[in-house]
Coordinates of C-alpha atoms in Angstrom, one line a residue:
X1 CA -38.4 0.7 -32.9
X2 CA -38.6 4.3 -32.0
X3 CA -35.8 6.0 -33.8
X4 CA -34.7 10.0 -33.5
X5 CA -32.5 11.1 -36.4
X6 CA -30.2 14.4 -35.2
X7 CA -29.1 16.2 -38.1
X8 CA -28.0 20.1 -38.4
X9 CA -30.0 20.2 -41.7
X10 CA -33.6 19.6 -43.3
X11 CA -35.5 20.0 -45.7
X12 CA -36.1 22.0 -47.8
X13 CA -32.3 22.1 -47.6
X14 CA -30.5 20.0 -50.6
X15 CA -27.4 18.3 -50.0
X16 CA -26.1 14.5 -49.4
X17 CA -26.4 14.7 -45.6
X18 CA -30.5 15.6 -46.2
X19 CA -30.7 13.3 -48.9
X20 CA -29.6 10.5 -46.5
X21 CA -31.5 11.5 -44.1
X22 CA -35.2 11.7 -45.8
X23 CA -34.1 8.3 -47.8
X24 CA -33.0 6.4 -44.3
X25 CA -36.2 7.6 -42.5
X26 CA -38.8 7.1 -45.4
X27 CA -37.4 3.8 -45.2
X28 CA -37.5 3.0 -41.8
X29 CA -41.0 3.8 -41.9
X30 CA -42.3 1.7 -44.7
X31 CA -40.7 -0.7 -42.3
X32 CA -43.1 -0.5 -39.4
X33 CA -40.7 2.2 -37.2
X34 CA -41.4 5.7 -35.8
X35 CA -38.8 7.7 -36.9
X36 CA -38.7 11.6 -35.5
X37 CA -36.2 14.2 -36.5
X38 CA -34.4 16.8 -34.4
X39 CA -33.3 19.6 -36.4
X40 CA -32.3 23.2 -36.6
X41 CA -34.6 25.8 -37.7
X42 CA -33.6 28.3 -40.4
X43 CA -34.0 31.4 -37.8
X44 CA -33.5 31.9 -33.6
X45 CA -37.5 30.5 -33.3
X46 CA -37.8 26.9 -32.0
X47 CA -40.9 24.8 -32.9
X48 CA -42.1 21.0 -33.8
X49 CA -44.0 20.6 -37.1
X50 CA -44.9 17.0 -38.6
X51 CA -42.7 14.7 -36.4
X52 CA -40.0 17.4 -36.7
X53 CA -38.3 19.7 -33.9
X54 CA -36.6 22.6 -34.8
X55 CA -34.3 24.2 -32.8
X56 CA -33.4 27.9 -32.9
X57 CA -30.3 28.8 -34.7
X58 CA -28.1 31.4 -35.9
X59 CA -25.2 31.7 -38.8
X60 CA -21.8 29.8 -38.4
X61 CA -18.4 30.1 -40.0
X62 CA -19.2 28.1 -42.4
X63 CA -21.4 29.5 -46.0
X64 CA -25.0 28.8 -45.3
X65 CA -24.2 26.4 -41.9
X66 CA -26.4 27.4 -38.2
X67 CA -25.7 26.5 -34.9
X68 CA -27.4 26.6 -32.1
X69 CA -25.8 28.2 -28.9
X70 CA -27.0 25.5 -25.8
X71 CA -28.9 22.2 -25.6
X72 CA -32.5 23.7 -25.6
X73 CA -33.5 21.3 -22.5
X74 CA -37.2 22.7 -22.6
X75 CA -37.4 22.2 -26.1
X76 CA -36.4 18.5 -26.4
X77 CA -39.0 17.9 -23.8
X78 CA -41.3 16.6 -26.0
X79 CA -38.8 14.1 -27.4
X80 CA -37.2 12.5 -24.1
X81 CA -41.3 12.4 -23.6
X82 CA -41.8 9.7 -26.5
X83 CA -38.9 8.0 -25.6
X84 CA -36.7 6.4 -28.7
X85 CA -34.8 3.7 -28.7
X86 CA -31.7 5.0 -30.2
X87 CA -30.3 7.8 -31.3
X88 CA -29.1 8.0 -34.4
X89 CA -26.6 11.0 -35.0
X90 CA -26.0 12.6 -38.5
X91 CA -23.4 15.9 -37.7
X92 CA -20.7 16.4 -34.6
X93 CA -22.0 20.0 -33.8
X94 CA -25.2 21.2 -31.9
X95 CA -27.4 18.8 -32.6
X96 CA -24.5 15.6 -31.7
X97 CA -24.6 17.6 -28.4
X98 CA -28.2 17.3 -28.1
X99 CA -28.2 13.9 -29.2
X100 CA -25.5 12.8 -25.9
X101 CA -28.0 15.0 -23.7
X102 CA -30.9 12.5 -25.1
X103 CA -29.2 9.4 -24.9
X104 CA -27.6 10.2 -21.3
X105 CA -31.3 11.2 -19.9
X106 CA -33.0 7.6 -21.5
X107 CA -30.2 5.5 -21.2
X108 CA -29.8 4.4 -24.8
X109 CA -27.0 4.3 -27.4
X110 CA -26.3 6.6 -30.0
X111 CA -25.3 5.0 -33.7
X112 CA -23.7 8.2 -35.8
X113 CA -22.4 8.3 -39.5
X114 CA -19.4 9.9 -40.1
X115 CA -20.5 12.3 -43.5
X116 CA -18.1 15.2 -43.8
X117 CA -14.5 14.8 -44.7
X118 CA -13.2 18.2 -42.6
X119 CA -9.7 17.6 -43.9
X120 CA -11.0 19.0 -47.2
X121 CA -12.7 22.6 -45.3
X122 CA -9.9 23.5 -43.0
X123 CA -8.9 26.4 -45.3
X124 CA -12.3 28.2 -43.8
X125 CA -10.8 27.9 -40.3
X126 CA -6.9 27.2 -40.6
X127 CA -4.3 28.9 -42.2
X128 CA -2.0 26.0 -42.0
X129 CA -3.3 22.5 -43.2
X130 CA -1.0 20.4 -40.8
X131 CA -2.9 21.9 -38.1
X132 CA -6.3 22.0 -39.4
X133 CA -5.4 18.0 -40.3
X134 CA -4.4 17.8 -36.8
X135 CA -7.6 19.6 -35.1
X136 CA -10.1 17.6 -37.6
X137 CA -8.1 14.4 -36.0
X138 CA -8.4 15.6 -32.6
X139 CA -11.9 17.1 -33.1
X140 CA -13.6 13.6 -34.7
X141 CA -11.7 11.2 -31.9
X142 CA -13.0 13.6 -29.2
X143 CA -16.6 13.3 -30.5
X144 CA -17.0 9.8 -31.7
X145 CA -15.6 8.0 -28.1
X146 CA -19.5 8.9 -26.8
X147 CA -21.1 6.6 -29.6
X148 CA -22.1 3.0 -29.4
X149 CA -21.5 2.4 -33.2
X150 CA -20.0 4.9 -36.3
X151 CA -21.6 4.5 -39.7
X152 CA -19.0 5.1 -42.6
X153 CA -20.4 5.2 -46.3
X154 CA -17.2 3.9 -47.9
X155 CA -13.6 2.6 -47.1
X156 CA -12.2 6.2 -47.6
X157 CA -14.1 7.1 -44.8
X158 CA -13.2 3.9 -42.4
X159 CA -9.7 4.6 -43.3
X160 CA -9.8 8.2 -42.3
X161 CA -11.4 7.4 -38.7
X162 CA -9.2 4.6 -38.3
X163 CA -6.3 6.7 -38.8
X164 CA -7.5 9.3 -36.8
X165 CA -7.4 6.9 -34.0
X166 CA -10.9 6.6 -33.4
X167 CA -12.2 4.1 -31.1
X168 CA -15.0 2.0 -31.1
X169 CA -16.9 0.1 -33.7
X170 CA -16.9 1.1 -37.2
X171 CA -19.4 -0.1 -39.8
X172 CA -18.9 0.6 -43.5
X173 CA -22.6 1.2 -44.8
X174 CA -22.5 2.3 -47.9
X175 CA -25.8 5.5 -48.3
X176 CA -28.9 4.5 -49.9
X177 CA -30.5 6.5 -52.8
X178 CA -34.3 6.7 -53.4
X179 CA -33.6 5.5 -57.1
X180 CA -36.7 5.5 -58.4
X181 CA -37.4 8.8 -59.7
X182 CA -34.1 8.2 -61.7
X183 CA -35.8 5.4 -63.4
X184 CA -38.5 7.2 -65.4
X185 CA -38.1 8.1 -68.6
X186 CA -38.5 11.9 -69.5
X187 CA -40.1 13.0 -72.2
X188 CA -39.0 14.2 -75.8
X189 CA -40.9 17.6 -75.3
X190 CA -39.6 18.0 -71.6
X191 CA -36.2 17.0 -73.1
X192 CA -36.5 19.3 -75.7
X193 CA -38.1 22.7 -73.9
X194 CA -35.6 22.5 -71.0
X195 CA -32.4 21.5 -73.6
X196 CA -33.9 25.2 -75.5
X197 CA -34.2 27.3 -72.4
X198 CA -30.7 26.3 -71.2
X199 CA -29.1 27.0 -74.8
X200 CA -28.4 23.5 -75.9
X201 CA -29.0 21.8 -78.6
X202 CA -29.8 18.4 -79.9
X203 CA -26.6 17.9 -81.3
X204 CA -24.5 19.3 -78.1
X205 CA -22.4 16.3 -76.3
X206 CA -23.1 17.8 -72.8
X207 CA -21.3 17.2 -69.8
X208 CA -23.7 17.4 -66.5
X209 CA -22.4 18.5 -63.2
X210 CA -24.7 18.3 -60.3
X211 CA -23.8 19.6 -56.6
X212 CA -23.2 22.2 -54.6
X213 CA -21.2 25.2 -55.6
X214 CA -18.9 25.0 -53.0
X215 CA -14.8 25.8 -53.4
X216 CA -13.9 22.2 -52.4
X217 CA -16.1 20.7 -55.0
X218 CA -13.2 21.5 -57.3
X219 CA -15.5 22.3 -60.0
X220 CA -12.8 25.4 -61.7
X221 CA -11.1 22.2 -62.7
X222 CA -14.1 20.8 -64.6
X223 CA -14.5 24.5 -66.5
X224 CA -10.6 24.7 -67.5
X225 CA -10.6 21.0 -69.4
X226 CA -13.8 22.3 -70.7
X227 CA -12.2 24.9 -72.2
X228 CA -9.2 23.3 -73.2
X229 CA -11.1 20.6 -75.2
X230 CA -10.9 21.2 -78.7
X231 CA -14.8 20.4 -79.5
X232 CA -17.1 23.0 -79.9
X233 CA -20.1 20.7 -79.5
X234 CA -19.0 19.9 -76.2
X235 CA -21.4 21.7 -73.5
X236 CA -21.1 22.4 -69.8
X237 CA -24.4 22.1 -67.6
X238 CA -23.9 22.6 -64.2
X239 CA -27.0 22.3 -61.7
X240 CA -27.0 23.3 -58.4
X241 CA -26.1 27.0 -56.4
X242 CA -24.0 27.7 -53.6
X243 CA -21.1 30.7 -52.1
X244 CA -19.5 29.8 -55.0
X245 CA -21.3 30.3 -58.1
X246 CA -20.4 34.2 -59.0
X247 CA -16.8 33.0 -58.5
X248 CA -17.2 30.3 -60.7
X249 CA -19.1 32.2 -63.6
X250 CA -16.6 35.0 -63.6
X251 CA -14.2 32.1 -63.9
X252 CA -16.3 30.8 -66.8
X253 CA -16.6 34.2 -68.8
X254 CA -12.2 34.2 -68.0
X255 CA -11.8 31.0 -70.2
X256 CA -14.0 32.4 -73.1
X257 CA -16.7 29.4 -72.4
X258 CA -19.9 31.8 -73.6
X259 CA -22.3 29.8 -74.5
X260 CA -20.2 26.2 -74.0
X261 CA -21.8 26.9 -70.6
X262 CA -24.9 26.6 -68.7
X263 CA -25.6 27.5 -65.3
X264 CA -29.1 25.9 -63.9
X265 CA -28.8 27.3 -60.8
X266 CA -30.9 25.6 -58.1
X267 CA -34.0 22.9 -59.1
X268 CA -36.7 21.1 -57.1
X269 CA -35.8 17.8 -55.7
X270 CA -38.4 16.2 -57.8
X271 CA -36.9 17.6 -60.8
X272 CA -33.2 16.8 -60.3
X273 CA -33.5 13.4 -62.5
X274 CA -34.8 15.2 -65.4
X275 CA -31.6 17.8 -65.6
X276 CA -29.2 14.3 -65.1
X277 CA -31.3 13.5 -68.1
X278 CA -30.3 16.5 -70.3
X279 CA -26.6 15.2 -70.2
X280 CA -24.8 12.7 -71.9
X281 CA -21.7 12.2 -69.1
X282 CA -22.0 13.2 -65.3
X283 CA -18.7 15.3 -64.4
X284 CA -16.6 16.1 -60.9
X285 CA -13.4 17.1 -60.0
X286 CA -14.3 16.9 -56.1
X287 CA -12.2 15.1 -53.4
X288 CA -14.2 15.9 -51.0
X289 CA -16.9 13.7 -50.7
X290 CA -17.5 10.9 -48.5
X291 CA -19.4 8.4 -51.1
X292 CA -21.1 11.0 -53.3
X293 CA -24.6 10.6 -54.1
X294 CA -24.6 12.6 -57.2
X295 CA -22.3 10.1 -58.8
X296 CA -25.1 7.2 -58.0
X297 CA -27.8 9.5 -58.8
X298 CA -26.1 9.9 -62.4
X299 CA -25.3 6.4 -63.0
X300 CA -29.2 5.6 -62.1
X301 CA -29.6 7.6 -64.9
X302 CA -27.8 6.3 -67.3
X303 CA -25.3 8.6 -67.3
X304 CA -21.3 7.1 -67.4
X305 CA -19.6 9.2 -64.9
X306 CA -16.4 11.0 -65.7
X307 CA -14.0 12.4 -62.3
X308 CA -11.4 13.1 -60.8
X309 CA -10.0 9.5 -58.9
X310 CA -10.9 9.7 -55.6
X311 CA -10.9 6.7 -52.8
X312 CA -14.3 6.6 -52.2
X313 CA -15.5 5.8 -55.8
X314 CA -13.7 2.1 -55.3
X315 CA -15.8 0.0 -56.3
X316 CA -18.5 2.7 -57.6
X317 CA -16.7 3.9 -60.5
X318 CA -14.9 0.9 -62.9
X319 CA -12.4 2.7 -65.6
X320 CA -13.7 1.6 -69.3
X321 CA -17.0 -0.1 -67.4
X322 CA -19.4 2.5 -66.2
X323 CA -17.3 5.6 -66.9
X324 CA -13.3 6.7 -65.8
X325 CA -11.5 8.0 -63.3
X326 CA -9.1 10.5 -64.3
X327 CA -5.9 11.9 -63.0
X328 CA -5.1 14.7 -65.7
X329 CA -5.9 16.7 -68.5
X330 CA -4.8 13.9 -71.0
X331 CA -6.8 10.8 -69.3
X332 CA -10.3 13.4 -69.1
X333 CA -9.5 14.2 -72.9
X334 CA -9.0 10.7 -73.5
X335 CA -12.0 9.1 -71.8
X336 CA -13.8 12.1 -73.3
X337 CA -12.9 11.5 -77.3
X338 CA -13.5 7.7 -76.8
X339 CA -16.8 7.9 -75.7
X340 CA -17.8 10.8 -78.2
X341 CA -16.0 8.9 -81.3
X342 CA -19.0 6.3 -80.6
X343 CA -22.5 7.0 -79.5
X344 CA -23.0 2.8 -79.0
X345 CA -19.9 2.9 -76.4
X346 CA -21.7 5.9 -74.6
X347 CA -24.7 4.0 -74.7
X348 CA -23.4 0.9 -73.4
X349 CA -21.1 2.6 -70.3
X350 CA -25.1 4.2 -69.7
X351 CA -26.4 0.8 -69.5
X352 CA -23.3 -0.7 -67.0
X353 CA -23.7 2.5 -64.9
X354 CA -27.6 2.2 -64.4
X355 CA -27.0 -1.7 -63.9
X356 CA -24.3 -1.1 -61.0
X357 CA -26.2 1.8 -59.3
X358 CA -29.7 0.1 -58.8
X359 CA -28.0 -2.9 -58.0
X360 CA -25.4 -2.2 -54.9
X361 CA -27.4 1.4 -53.5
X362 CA -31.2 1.0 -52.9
X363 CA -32.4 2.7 -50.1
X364 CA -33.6 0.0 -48.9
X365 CA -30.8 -2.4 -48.0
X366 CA -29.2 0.6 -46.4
X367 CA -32.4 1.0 -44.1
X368 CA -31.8 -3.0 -43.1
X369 CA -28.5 -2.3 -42.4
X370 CA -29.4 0.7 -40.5
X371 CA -31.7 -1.9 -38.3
X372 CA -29.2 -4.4 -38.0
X373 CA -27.0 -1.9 -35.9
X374 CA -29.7 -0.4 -33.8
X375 CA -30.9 -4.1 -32.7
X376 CA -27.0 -4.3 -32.0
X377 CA -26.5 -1.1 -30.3
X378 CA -29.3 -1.6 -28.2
X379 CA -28.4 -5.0 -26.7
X380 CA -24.8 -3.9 -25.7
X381 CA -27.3 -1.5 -23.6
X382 CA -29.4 -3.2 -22.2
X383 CA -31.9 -6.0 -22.3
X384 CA -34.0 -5.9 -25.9
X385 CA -37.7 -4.9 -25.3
X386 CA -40.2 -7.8 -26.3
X387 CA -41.8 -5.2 -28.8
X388 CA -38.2 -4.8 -30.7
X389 CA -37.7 -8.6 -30.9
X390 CA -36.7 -9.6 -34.3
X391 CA -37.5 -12.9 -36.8
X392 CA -35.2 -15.6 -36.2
X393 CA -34.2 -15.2 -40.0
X394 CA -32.9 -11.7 -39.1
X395 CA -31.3 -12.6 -35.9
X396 CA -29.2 -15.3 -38.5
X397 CA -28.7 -12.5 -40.5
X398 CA -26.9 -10.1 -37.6
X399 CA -24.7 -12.8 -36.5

């Protein structure tokens, strides 16, 4: 199949939506697909590099979010050129409207996951949450009656859209994660120069946090039980940068923390897994996400995960398994002391984390889903193209 992913963001960007993105279309191409993206470009210049359009854009309301003004008709030239076979859309602003120009010029459907939960960022555009609540409702029903198929990554996000009233088809798919890199082992002398030049020691019982630092990540939440737990050998790392880091270390120096904290600030992709590696428990506080991919990332790793309870970790995160889910200060204390009273429990969540997260969330079963809705998508359209026929094994398999 030909295949053009819409998204508002890119690499070199880092966040889940990009992460989804590369993961899905390195995938689709080991496959045997051509997979192009349409993007925005970090400045008002529009331009196609390696199987990539960019589209001029400027600033939006939101911290570190662009949007482009029109369509760009001339610009996606190129694109209704090479003609794809579906659309698949990955944001509801600029690009979504590109993607509904695309797929009205060629005739072909457009399959979207649903990534953002907006209930959780109305405080940047409402001052009342039953409205904002209300718009977001309003906002996603609106947009989604123009797609052939919506994509949601967990039953959090199904219920949501189902509540909202959206129409149409909705598949639950849960996000694959390129896992290997989490996989490798790192190095004592890695281990040991990056545990020294973040101020921790061998000894330390460190809590990662990985993400951007964001107001709806929750993360002043993580920082106060922090400090409220009595062990001084407990350690904070948190990787990652965002609008709301200087809040968060001024928050940080408030509780007396010092050195019980580490801020990493921003690392290369290819050296995410290594920082994962540094901790002993993966920690969030968020309610904001739709599956979280740092919580998979960190179980990959070997890493129990420790949060706040949220409906999208069913089924990711098992209480006493692979790590908890907590719903106060005394359960995160709790969890906490039980796992540091015993390095072989620690050890053994590790392995029941790593064992979960390689098993359910390879890339790769979420690219065959992926396929398995395109083929569908495409035959509610129109006739299937002899090239885009599929095995008779995988036809068994879609019905």
């Amino acid at each position: 199949m030909k295949i053009l992913i819409t998204t508002e963001c890119y690499r070199p960007i880092i966040n889940g939506v990009v992460t989804s993105v590369v993961n899905l279309q390195s995938e689709l191409e080991k496959n045997g697909h051509e997979v192009r993206i349409l993007t925005l470009s970090p400045d008002a210049r529009s331009f196609e590099q390696d199987g990539v359009t960019y589209i001029g854009s400027v600033a939006a309301l939101y911290p570190g979010v662009r949007t482009a003004l029109r369509v760009h008709r001339r610009e996606l030239r190129s694109l209704l050129d090479w003609k794809p076979d579906v659309v698949h859309s990955q944001c509801e602003f600029s690009t979504f409207r590109m993607a509904r120009y695309i797929a009205g010029k060629l005739n072909i459907p457009i399959v979207h996951t649903y990534h953002t939960v907006y209930e959780d960022y109305t405080h940047y555009f409402s001052p009342s949450q039953t409205w904002g609540k209300a718009a977001v409702a309003w906002f996603s029903r609106n947009t989604l009656r123009h797609v052939q198929c919506v994509v949601a990554p967990t039953e959090k996000v199904h219920g949501l859209l189902t509540g909202y009233g959206v129409p149409g088809d909705i598949q639950i798919v849960p996000t694959g994660v390129d896992l290997g890199q989490f996989q490798t082992e790192l190095s004592d002398e890695r281990r040991s120069l990056l545990r020294k030049k973040l101020g921790l020691t061998e000894k330390d019982v460190v809590l990662v946090s990985v993400g951007r630092l964001a107001k709806e990540k929750n993360l002043e939440e993580i920082l106060r039980f922090a400090s409220e737990y009595p062990s001084p050998g407990v350690k904070l790392l948190v990787v990652g940068d965002g609008p709301h880091r200087s809040s968060l270390e001024r928050y940080a120096a408030e509780l007396g923390l010092g050195d019980r904290i580490a801020f990493a600030g921003m690392v290369q992709p290819h050296e995410v897994a290594d920082y994962y590696r540094l901790g002993d428990l993966f920690v969030s506080a968020s309610n904001s996400e739709t599956q979280g991919l740092t919580y998979i990332e960190a179980m990959a790793s070997g890493l129990p995960v420790l949060c706040r309870r949220d409906d999208c970790l069913k089924g990711v995160v098992d209480t006493g398994v692979n790590g908890w889910q907590y719903e106060s200060f005394e359960q995160f204390k709790e969890a906490l002391s039980s796992v540091l009273n015993s390095r072989e429990r620690l050890i053994e969540l590790g392995e029941h984390a790593r064992h979960k997260a390689l098993g359910k969330y390879s890339s790769s079963a979420f690219a065959e889903s992926a396929e398995q809705i395109y083929v569908r998508a495409i035959a509610a359209y129109r006739p299937i193209p002899s090239r885009l026929l599929l095995p008779a094994a995988t036809k068994a398999a879609i019905k």
